[in-house]
PDB file of C-alpha atoms in Angstrom:
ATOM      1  CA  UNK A 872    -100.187  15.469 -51.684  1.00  0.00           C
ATOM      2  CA  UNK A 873     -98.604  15.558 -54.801  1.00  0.00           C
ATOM      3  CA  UNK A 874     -95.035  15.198 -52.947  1.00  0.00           C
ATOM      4  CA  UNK A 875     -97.031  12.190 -51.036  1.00  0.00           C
ATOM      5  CA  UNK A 876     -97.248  10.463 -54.617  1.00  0.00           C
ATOM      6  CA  UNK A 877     -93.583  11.181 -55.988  1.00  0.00           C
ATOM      7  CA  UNK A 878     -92.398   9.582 -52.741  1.00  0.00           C
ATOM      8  CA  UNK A 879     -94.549   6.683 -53.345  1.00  0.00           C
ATOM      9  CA  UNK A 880     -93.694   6.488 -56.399  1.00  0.00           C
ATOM     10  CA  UNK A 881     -89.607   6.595 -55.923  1.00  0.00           C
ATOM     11  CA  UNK A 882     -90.397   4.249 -52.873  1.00  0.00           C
ATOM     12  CA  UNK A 883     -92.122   1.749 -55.195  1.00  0.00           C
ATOM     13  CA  UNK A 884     -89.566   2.094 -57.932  1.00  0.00           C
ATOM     14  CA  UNK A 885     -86.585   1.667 -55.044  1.00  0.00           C
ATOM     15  CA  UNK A 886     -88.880  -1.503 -53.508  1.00  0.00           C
ATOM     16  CA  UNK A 887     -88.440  -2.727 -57.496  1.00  0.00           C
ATOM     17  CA  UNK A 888     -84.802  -2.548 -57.470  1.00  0.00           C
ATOM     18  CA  UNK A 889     -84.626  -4.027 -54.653  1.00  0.00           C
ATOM     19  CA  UNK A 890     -86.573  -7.168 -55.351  1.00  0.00           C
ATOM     20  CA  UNK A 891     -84.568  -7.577 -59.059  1.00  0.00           C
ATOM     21  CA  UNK A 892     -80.864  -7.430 -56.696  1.00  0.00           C
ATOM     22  CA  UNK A 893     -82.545 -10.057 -54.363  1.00  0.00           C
ATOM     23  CA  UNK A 894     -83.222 -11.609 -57.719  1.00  0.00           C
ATOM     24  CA  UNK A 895     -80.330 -11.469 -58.800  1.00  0.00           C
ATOM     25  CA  UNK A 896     -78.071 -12.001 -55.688  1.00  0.00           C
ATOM     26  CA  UNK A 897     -80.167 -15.376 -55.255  1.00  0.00           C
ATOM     27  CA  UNK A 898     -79.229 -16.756 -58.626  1.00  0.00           C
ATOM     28  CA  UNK A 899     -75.783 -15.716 -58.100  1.00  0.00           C
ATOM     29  CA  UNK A 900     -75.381 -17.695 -54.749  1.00  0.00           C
ATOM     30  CA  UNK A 901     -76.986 -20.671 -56.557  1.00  0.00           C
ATOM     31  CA  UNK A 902     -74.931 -20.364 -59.309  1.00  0.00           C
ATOM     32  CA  UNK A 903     -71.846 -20.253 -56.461  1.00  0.00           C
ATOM     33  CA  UNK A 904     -73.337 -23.538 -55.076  1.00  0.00           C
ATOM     34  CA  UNK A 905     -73.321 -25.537 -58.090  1.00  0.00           C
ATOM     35  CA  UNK A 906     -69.656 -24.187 -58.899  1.00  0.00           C
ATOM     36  CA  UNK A 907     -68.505 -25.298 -54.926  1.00  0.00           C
ATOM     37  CA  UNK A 908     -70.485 -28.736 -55.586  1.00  0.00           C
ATOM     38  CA  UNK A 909     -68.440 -29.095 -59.389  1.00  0.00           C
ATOM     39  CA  UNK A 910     -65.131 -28.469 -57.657  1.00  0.00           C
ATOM     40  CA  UNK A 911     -65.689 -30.913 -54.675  1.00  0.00           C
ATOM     41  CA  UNK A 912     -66.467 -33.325 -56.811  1.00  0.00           C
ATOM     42  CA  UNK A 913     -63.862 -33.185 -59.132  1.00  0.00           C
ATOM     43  CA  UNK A 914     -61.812 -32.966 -56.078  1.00  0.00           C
ATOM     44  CA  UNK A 915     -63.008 -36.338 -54.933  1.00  0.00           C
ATOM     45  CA  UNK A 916     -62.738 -37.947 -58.825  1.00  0.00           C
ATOM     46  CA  UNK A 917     -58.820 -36.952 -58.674  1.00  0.00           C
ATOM     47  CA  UNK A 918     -58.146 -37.633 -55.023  1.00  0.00           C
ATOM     48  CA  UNK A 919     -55.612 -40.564 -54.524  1.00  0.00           C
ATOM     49  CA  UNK A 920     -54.811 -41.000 -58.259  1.00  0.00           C
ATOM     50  CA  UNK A 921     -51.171 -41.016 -58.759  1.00  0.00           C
ATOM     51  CA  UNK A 922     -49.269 -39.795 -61.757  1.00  0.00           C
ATOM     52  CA  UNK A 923     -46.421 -42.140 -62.442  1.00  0.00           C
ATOM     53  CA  UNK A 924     -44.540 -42.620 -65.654  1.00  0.00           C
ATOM     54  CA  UNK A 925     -40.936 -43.049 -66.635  1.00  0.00           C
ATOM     55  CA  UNK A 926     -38.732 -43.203 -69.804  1.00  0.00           C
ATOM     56  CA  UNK A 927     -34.822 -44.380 -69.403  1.00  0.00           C
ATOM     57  CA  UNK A 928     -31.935 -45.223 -71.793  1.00  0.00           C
ATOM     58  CA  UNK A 929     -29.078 -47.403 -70.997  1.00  0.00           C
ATOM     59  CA  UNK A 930     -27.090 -44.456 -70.993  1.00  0.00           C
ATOM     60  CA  UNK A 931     -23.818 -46.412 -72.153  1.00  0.00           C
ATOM     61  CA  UNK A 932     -21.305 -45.634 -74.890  1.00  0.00           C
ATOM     62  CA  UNK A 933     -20.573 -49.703 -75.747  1.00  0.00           C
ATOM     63  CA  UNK A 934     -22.433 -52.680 -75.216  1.00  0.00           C
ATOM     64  CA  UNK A 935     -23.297 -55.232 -71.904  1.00  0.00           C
ATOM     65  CA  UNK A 936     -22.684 -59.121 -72.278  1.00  0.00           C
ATOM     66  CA  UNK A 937     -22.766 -61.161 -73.373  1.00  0.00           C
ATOM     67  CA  UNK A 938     -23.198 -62.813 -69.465  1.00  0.00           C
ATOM     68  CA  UNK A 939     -22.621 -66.100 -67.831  1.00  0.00           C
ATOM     69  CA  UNK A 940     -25.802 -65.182 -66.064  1.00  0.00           C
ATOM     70  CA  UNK A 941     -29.005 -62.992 -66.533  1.00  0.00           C
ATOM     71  CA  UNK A 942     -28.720 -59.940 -65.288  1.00  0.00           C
ATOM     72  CA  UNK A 943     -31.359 -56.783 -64.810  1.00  0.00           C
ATOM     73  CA  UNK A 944     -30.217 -54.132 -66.756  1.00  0.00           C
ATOM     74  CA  UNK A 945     -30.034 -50.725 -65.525  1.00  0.00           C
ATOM     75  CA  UNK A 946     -31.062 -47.906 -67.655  1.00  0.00           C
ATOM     76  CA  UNK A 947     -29.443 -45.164 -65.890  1.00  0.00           C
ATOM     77  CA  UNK A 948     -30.175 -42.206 -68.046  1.00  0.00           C
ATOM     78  CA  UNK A 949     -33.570 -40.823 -67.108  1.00  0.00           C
ATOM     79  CA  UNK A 950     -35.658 -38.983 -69.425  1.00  0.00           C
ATOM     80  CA  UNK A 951     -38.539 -38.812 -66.563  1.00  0.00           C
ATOM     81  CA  UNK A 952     -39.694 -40.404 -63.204  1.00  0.00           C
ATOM     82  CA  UNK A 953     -43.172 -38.777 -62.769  1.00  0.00           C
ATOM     83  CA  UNK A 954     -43.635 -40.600 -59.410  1.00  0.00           C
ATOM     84  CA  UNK A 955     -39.904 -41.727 -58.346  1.00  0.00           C
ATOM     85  CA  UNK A 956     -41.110 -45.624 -59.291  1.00  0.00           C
ATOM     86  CA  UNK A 957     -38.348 -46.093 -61.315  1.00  0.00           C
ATOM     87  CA  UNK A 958     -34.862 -46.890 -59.822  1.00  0.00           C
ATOM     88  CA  UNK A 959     -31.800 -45.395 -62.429  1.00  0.00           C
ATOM     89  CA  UNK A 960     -29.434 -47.308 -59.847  1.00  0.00           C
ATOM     90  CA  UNK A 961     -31.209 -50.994 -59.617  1.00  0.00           C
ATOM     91  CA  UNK A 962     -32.911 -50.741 -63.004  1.00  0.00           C
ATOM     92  CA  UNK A 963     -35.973 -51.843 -61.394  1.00  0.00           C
ATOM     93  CA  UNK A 964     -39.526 -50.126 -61.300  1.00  0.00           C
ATOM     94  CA  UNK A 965     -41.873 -50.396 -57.962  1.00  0.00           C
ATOM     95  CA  UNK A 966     -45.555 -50.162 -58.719  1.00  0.00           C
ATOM     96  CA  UNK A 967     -46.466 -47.371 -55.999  1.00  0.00           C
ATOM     97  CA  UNK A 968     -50.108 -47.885 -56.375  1.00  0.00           C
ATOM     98  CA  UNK A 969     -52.471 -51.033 -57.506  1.00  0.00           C
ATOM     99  CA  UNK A 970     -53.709 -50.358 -60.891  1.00  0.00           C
ATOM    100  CA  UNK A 971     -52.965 -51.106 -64.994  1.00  0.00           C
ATOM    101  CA  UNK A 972     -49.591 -50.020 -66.145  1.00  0.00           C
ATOM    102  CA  UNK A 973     -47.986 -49.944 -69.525  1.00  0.00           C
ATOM    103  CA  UNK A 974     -44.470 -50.642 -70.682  1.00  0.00           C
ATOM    104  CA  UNK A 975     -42.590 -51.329 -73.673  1.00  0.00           C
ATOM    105  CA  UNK A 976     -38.659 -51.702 -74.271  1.00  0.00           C
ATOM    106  CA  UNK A 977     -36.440 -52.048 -76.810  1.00  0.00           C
ATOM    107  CA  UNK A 978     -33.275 -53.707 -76.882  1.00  0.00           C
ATOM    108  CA  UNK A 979     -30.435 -52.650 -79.317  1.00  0.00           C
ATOM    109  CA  UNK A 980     -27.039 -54.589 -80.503  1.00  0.00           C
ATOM    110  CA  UNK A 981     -24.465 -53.588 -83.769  1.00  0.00           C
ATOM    111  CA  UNK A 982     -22.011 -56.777 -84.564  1.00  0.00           C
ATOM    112  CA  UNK A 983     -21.497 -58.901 -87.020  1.00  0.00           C
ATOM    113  CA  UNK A 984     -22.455 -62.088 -85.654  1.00  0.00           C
ATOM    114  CA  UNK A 985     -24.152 -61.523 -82.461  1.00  0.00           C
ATOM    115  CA  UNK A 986     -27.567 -62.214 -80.368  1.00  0.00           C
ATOM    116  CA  UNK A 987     -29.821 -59.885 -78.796  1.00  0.00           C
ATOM    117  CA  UNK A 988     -32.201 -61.754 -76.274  1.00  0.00           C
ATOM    118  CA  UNK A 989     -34.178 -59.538 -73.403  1.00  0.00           C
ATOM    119  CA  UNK A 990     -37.514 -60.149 -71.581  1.00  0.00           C
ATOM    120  CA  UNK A 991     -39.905 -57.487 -69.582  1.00  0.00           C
ATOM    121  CA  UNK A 992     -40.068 -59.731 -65.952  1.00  0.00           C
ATOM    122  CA  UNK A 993     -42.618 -59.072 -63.096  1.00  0.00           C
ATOM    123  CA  UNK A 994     -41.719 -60.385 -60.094  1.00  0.00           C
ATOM    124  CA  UNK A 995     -39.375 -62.428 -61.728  1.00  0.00           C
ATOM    125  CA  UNK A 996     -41.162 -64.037 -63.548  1.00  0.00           C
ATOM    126  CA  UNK A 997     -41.471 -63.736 -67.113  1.00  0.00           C
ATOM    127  CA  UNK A 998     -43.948 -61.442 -69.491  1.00  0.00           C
ATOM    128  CA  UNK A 999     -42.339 -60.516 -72.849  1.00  0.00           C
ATOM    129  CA  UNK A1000     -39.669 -60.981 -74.917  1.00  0.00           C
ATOM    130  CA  UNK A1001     -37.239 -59.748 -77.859  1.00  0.00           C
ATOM    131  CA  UNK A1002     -35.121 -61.559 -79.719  1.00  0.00           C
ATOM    132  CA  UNK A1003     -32.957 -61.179 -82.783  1.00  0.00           C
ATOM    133  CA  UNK A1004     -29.750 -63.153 -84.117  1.00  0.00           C
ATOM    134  CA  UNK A1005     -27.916 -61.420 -86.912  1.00  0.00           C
ATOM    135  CA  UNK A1006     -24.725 -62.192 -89.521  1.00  0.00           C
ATOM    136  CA  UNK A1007     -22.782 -59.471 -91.338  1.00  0.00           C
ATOM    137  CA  UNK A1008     -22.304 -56.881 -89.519  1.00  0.00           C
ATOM    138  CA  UNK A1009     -25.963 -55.177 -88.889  1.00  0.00           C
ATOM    139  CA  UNK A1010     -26.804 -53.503 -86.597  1.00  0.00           C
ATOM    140  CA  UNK A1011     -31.040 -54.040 -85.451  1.00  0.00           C
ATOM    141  CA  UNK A1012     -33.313 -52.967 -82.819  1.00  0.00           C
ATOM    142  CA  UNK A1013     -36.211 -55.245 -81.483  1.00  0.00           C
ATOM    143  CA  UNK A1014     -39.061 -54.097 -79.125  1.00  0.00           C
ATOM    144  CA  UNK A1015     -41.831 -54.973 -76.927  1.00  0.00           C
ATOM    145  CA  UNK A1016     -44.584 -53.997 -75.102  1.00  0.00           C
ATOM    146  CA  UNK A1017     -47.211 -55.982 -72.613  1.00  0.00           C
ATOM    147  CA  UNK A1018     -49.943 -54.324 -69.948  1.00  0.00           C
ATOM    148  CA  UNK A1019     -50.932 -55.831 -67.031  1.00  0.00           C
ATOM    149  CA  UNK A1020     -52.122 -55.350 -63.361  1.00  0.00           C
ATOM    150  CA  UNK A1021     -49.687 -54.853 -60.675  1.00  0.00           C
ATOM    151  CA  UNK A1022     -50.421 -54.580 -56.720  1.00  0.00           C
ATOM    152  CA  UNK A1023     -48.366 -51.654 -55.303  1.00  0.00           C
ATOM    153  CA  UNK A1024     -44.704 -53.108 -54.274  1.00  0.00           C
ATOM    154  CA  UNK A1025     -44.593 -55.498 -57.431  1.00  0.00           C
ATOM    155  CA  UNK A1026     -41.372 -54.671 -59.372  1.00  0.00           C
ATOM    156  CA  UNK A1027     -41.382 -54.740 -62.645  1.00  0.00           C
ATOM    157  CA  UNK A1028     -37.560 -54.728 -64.964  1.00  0.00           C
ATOM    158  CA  UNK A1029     -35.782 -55.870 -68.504  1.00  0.00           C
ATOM    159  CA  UNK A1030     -33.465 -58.824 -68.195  1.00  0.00           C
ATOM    160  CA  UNK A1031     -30.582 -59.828 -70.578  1.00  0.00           C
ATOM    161  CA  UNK A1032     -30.380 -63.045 -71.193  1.00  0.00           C
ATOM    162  CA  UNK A1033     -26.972 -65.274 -70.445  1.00  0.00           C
ATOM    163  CA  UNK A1034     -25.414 -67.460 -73.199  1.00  0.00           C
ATOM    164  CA  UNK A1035     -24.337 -64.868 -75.588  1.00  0.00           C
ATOM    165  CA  UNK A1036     -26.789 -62.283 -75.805  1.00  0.00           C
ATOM    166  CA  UNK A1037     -25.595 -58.575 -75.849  1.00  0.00           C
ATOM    167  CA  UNK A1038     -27.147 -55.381 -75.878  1.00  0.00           C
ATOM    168  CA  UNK A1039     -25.794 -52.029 -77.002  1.00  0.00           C
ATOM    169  CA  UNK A1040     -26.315 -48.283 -76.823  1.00  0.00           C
ATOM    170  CA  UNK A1041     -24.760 -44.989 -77.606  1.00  0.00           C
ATOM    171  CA  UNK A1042     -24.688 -41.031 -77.619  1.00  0.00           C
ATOM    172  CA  UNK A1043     -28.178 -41.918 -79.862  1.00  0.00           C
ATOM    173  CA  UNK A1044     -29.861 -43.909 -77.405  1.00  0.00           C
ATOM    174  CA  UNK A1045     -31.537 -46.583 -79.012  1.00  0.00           C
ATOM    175  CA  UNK A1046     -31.894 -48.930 -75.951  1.00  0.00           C
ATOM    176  CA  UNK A1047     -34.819 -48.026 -73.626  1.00  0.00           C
ATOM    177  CA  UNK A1048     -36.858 -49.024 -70.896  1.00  0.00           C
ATOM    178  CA  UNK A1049     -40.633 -47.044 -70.426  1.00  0.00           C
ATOM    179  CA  UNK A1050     -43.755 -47.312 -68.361  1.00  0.00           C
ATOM    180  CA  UNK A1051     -46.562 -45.588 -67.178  1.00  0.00           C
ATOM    181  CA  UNK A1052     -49.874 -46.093 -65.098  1.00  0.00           C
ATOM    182  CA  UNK A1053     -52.972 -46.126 -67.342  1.00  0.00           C
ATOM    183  CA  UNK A1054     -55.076 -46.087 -64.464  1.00  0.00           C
ATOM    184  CA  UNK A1055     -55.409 -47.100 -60.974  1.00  0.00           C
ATOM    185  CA  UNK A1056     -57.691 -49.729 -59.405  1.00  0.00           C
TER     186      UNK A1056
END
């Protein structure tokens, strides 16, 4: 008998166990559940976002214009193209996908009695400006920056102006043309 009640009592005490691992094992697979539902939907949050930015310098020892017409400028030295949207060869950026982008750029000239004139165009058509006229032999930067919605396709690029303007760079870079999507839509 009294080997009847140390089985019992190792069989109760294994029973015990038992139930605390189910316990156990149960809160874990919940616990694995909530972790699976996090992850899908973080997986949904991200899912079609696209990363694009670029930063570019006109990559030039010397200076462009001034023109007889405006031109696009083509900054051809690419510090990054998270997204390929930028094109070093046209000088033009493609919105890949609808949403609220960012850019500035900044327009540099040395002379001594020289214009700098330069707009940001979407489309063609017109969103900021820089402008600066100097005398004496200065040398100035002037820059810009607008945000705005673009529909994937829209180009967006910096044109010099025609009638005198110039622009200018070197080995330090000072022209540049950047952008970047804030967010889609």
């Amino acid at each position: 008998m009294r080997e009847l009640g140390a089985i019992e009592e190792r069989l109760g005490a294994t029973v015990r166990s038992l139930e605390g691992m189910r316990n156990r094992l149960e809160a874990s697979e919940s616990q694995v559940r909530s972790l699976n539902a996090t992850v899908n939907e973080l997986k949904r949050f991200n899912e079609g976002k696209e990363q694009v930015a670029f930063s570019a310098t006109l990559g030039i020892s010397g200076t462009i214009g001034p023109v007889s017409n405006e031109i696009t400028l083509v900054f051809q030295r690419v510090l990054s193209n998270v997204g390929n949207a930028y094109n070093p060869t046209t000088g033009i950026f493609t919105a890949p996908v609808r949403g609220l982008y960012h850019f500035t750029f900044t327009a540099f000239d040395w002379g001594w009695t020289t214009m700098t004139g330069a707009s940001l165009r979407r489309n063609g058509q017109l969103m900021v400006s820089v402008y600066d006229e100097k005398e004496g032999g200065s040398s100035e930067s002037s820059s810009n920056s607008a945000t705005f919605l673009l529909q994937v396709g829209e180009q967006v690029y910096v044109a010099l102006w025609r009638h005198g303007h110039r622009i200018s760079d070197n080995e330090n870079h000072y022209s540049s043309f950047n952008g970047f999507l804030l967010f889609p839509i």
